PDB file of C-alpha atoms in Angstrom:
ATOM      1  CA  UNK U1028      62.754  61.861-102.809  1.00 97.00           C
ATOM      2  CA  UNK U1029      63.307  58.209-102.491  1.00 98.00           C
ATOM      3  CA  UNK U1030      60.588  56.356-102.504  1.00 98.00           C
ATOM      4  CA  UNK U1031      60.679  52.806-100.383  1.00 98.00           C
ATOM      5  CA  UNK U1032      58.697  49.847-100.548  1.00 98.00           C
ATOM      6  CA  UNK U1033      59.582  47.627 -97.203  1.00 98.00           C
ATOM      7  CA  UNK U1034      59.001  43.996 -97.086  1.00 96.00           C
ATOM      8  CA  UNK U1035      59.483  41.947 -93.763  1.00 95.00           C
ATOM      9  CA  UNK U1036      57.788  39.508 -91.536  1.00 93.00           C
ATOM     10  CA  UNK U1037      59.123  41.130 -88.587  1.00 94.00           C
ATOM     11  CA  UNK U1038      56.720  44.293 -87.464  1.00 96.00           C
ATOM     12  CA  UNK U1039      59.217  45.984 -85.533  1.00 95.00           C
ATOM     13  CA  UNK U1040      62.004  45.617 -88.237  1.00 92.00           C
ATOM     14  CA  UNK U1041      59.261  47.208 -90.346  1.00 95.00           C
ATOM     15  CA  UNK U1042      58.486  50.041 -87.956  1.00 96.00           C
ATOM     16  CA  UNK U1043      62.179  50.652 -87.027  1.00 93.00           C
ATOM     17  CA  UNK U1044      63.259  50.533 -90.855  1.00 93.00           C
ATOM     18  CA  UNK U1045      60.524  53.307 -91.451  1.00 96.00           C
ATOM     19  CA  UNK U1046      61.406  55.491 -88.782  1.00 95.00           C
ATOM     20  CA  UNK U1047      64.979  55.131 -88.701  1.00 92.00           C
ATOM     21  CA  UNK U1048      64.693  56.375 -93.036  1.00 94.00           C
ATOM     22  CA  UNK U1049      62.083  59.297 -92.040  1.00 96.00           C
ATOM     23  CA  UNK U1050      65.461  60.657 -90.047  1.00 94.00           C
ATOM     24  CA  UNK U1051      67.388  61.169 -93.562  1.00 95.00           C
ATOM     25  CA  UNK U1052      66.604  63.854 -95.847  1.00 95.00           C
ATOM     26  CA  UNK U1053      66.149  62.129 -98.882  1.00 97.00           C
ATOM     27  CA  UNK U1054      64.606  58.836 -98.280  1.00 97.00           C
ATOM     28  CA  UNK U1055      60.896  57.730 -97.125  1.00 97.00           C
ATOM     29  CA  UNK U1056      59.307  54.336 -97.097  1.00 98.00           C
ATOM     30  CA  UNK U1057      55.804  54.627 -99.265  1.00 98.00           C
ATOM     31  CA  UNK U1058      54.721  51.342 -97.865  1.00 98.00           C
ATOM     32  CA  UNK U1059      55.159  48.859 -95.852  1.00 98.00           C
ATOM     33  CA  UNK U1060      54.433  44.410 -96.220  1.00 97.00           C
ATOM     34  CA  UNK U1061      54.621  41.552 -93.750  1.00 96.00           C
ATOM     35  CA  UNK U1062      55.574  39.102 -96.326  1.00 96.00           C
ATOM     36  CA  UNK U1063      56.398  39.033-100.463  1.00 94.00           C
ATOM     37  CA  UNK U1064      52.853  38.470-101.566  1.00 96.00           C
ATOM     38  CA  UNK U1065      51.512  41.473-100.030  1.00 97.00           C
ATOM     39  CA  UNK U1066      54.564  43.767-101.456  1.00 97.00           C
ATOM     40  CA  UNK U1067      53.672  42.317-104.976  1.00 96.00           C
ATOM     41  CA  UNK U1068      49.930  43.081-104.027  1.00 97.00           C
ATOM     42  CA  UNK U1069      51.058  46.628-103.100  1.00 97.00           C
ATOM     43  CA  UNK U1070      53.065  46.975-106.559  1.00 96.00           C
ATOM     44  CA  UNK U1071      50.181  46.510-108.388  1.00 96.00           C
ATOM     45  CA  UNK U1072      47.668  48.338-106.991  1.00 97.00           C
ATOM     46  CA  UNK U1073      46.908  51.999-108.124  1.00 96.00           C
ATOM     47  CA  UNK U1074      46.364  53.279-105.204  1.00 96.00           C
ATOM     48  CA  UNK U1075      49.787  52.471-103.387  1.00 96.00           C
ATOM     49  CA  UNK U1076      52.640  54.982-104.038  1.00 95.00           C
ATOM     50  CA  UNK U1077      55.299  53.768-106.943  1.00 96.00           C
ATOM     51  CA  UNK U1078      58.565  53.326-105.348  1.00 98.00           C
ATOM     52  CA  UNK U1079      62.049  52.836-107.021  1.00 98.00           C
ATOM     53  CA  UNK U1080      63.512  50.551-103.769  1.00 98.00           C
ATOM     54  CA  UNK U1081      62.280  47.406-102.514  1.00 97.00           C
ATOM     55  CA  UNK U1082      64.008  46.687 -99.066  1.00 96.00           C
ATOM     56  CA  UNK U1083      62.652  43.103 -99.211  1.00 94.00           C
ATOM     57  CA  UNK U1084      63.339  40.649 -95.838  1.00 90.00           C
ATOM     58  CA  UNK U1085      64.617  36.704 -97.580  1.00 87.00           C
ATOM     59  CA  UNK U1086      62.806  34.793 -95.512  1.00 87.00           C
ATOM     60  CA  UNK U1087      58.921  35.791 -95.123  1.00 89.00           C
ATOM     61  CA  UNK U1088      55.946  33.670 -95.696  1.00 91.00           C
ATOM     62  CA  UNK U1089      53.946  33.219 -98.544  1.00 91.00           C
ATOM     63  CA  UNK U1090      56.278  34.804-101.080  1.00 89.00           C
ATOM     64  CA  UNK U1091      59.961  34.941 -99.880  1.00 89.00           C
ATOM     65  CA  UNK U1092      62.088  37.845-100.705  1.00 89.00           C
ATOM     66  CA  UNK U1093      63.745  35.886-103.735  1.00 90.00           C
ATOM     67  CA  UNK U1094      60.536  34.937-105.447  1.00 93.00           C
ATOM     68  CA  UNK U1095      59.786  38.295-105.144  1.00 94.00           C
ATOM     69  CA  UNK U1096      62.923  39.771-106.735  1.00 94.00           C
ATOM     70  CA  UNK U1097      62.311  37.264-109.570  1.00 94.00           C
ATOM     71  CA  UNK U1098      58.418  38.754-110.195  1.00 94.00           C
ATOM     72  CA  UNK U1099      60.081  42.427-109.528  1.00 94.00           C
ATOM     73  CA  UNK U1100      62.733  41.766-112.398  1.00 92.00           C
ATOM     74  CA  UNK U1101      60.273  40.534-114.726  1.00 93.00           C
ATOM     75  CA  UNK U1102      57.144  42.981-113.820  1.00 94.00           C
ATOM     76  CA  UNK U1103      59.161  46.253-112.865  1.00 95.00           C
ATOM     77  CA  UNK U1104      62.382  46.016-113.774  1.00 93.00           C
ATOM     78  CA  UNK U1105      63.385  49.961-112.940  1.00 94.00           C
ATOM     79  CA  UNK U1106      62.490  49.422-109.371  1.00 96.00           C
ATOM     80  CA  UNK U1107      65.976  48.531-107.316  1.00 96.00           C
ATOM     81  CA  UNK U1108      65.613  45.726-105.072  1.00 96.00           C
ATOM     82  CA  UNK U1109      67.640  45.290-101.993  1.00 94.00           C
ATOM     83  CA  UNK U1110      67.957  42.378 -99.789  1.00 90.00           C
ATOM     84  CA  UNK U1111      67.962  43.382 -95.922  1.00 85.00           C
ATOM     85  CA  UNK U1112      69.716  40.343 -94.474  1.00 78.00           C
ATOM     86  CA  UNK U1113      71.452  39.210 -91.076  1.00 72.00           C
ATOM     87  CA  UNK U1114      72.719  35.886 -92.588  1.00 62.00           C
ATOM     88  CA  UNK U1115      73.608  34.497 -96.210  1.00 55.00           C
ATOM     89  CA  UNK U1116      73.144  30.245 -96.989  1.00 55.00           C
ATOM     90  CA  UNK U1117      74.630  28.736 -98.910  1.00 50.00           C
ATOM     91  CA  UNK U1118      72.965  29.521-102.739  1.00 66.00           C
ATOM     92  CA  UNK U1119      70.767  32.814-101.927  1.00 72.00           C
ATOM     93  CA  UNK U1120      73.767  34.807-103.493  1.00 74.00           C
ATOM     94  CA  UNK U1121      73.909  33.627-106.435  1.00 76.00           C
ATOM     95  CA  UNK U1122      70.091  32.777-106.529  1.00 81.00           C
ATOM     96  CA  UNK U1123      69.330  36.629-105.546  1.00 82.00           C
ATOM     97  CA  UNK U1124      72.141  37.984-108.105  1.00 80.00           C
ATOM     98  CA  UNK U1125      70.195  36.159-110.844  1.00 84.00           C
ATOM     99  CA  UNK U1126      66.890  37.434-109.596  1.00 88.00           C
ATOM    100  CA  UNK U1127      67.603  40.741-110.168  1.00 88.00           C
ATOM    101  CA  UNK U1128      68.783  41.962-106.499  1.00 90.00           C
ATOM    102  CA  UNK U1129      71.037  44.797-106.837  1.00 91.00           C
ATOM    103  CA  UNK U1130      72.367  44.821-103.048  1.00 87.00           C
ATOM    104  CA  UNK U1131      72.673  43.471 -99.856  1.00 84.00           C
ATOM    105  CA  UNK U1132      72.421  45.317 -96.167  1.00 82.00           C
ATOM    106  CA  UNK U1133      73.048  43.647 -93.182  1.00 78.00           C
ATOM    107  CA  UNK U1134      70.699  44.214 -90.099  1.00 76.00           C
ATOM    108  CA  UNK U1135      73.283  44.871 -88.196  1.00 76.00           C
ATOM    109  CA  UNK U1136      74.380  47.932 -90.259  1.00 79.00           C
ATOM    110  CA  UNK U1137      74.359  51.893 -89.703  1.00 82.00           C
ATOM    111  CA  UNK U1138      71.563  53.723 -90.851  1.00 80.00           C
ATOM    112  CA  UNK U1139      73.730  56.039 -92.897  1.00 85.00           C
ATOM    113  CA  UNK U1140      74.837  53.054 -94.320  1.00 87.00           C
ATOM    114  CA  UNK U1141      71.644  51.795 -94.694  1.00 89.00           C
ATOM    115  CA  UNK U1142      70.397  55.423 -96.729  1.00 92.00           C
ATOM    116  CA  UNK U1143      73.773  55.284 -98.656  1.00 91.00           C
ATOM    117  CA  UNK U1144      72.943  52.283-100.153  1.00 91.00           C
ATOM    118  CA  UNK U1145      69.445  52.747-101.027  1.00 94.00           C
ATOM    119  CA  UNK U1146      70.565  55.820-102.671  1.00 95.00           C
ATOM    120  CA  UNK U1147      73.400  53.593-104.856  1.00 94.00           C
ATOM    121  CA  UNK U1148      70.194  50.775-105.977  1.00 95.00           C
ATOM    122  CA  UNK U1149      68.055  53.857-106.596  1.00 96.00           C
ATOM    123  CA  UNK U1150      70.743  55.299-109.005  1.00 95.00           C
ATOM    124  CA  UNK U1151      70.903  51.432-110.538  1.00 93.00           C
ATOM    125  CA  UNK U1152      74.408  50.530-109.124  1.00 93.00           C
ATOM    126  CA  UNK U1153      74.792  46.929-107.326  1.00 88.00           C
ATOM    127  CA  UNK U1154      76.176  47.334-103.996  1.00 87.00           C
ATOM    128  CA  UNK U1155      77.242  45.340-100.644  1.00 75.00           C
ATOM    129  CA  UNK U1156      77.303  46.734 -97.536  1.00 69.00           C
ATOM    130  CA  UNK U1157      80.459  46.310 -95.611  1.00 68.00           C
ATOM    131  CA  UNK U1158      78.547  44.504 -92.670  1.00 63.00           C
ATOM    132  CA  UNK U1159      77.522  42.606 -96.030  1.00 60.00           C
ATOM    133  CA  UNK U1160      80.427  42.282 -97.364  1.00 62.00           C
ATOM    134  CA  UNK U1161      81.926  40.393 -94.407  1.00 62.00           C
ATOM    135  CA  UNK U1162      78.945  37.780 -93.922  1.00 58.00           C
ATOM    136  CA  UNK U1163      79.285  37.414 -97.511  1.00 59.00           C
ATOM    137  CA  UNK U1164      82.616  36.866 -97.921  1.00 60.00           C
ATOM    138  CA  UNK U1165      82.704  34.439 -94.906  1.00 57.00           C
ATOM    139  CA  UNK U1166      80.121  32.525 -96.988  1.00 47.00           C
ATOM    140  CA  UNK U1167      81.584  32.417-100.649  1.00 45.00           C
ATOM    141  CA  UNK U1168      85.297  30.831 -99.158  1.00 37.00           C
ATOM    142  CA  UNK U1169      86.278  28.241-101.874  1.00 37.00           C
ATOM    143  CA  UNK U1170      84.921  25.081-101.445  1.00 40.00           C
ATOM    144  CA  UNK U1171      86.512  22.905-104.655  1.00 36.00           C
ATOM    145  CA  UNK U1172      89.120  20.733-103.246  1.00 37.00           C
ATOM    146  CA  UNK U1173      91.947  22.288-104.880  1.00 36.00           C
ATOM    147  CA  UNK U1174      90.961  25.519-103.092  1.00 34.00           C
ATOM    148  CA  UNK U1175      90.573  24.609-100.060  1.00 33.00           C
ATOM    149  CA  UNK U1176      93.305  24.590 -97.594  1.00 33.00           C
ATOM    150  CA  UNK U1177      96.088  21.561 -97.195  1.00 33.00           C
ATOM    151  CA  UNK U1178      95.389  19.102 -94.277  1.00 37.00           C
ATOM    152  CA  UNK U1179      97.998  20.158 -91.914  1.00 33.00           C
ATOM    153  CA  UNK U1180      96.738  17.833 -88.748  1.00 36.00           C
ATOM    154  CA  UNK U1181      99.025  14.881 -89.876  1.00 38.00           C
ATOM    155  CA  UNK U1182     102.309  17.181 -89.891  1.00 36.00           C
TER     156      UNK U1182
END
């Protein structure tokens, strides 16, 4: 069994998430955080359930979902964490890819989806979604000027 920690500001994400996972076979959230300092609370203490996911929101309050990758990858560094997002700015790639994160969902996305890639973090395999995928590649389009594409509006 996979064991889920779920971090995000947004109670009915939370509740959703959890009951939405409870459908699959394999898969159960241990615990559940309104915002990164309470999921790092909840990794330390003895008497929450060890998980090997962290399903972590980006923006919460207090502790963001980034910060908390960072303190994951230095503190517990077998646990897989995943970034549940509906948007990627500018920078949070590359700032989550060097905290640690090992994959990206998209709100938006299936739950089988969803399970499939918490199973792929929880094996240790870095993984995009395809709903993901696309909001990621629409982010990351070249932006040096010889990449970019020729003014055409004078032709």
């Amino acid at each position: 069994m996979i064991r889920v920690g779920l971090a995000d500001d947004d109670a009915l994400v939370r509740d959703t998430l959890t009951e939405l996972l409870a459908t699959t076979e394999d898969i159960r959230v241990a615990w559940t955080a309104c915002d990164g300092r309470e999921a790092l609370d909840l990794l330390r203490s003895p008497e929450a359930p060890d998980v090997q996911v962290l399903l972590l929101d980006v923006q919460m309050p207090r502790m963001d979902g980034i910060t908390l990758a960072q303190r994951v990858q230095e503190d517990y560094p077998d646990v897989g964490v995943l970034i549940l997002t509906t948007f990627v700015a500018d920078g949070v790639l590359n700032r989550a890819l060097a905290a640690g994160v090992r994959g990206f969902i998209a709100k938006e996305d299936r739950v089988s989806t969803l399970a499939d890639t918490i199973r792929s973090v929880a094996a240790g395999n870095t993984v995009l979604s395809p709903a993901s995928s696309a909001i990621i590649g629409g982010w990351s389009a070249p932006t040096t000027p010889a990449a970019t594409s020729p003014d055409v509006s004078n032709a």
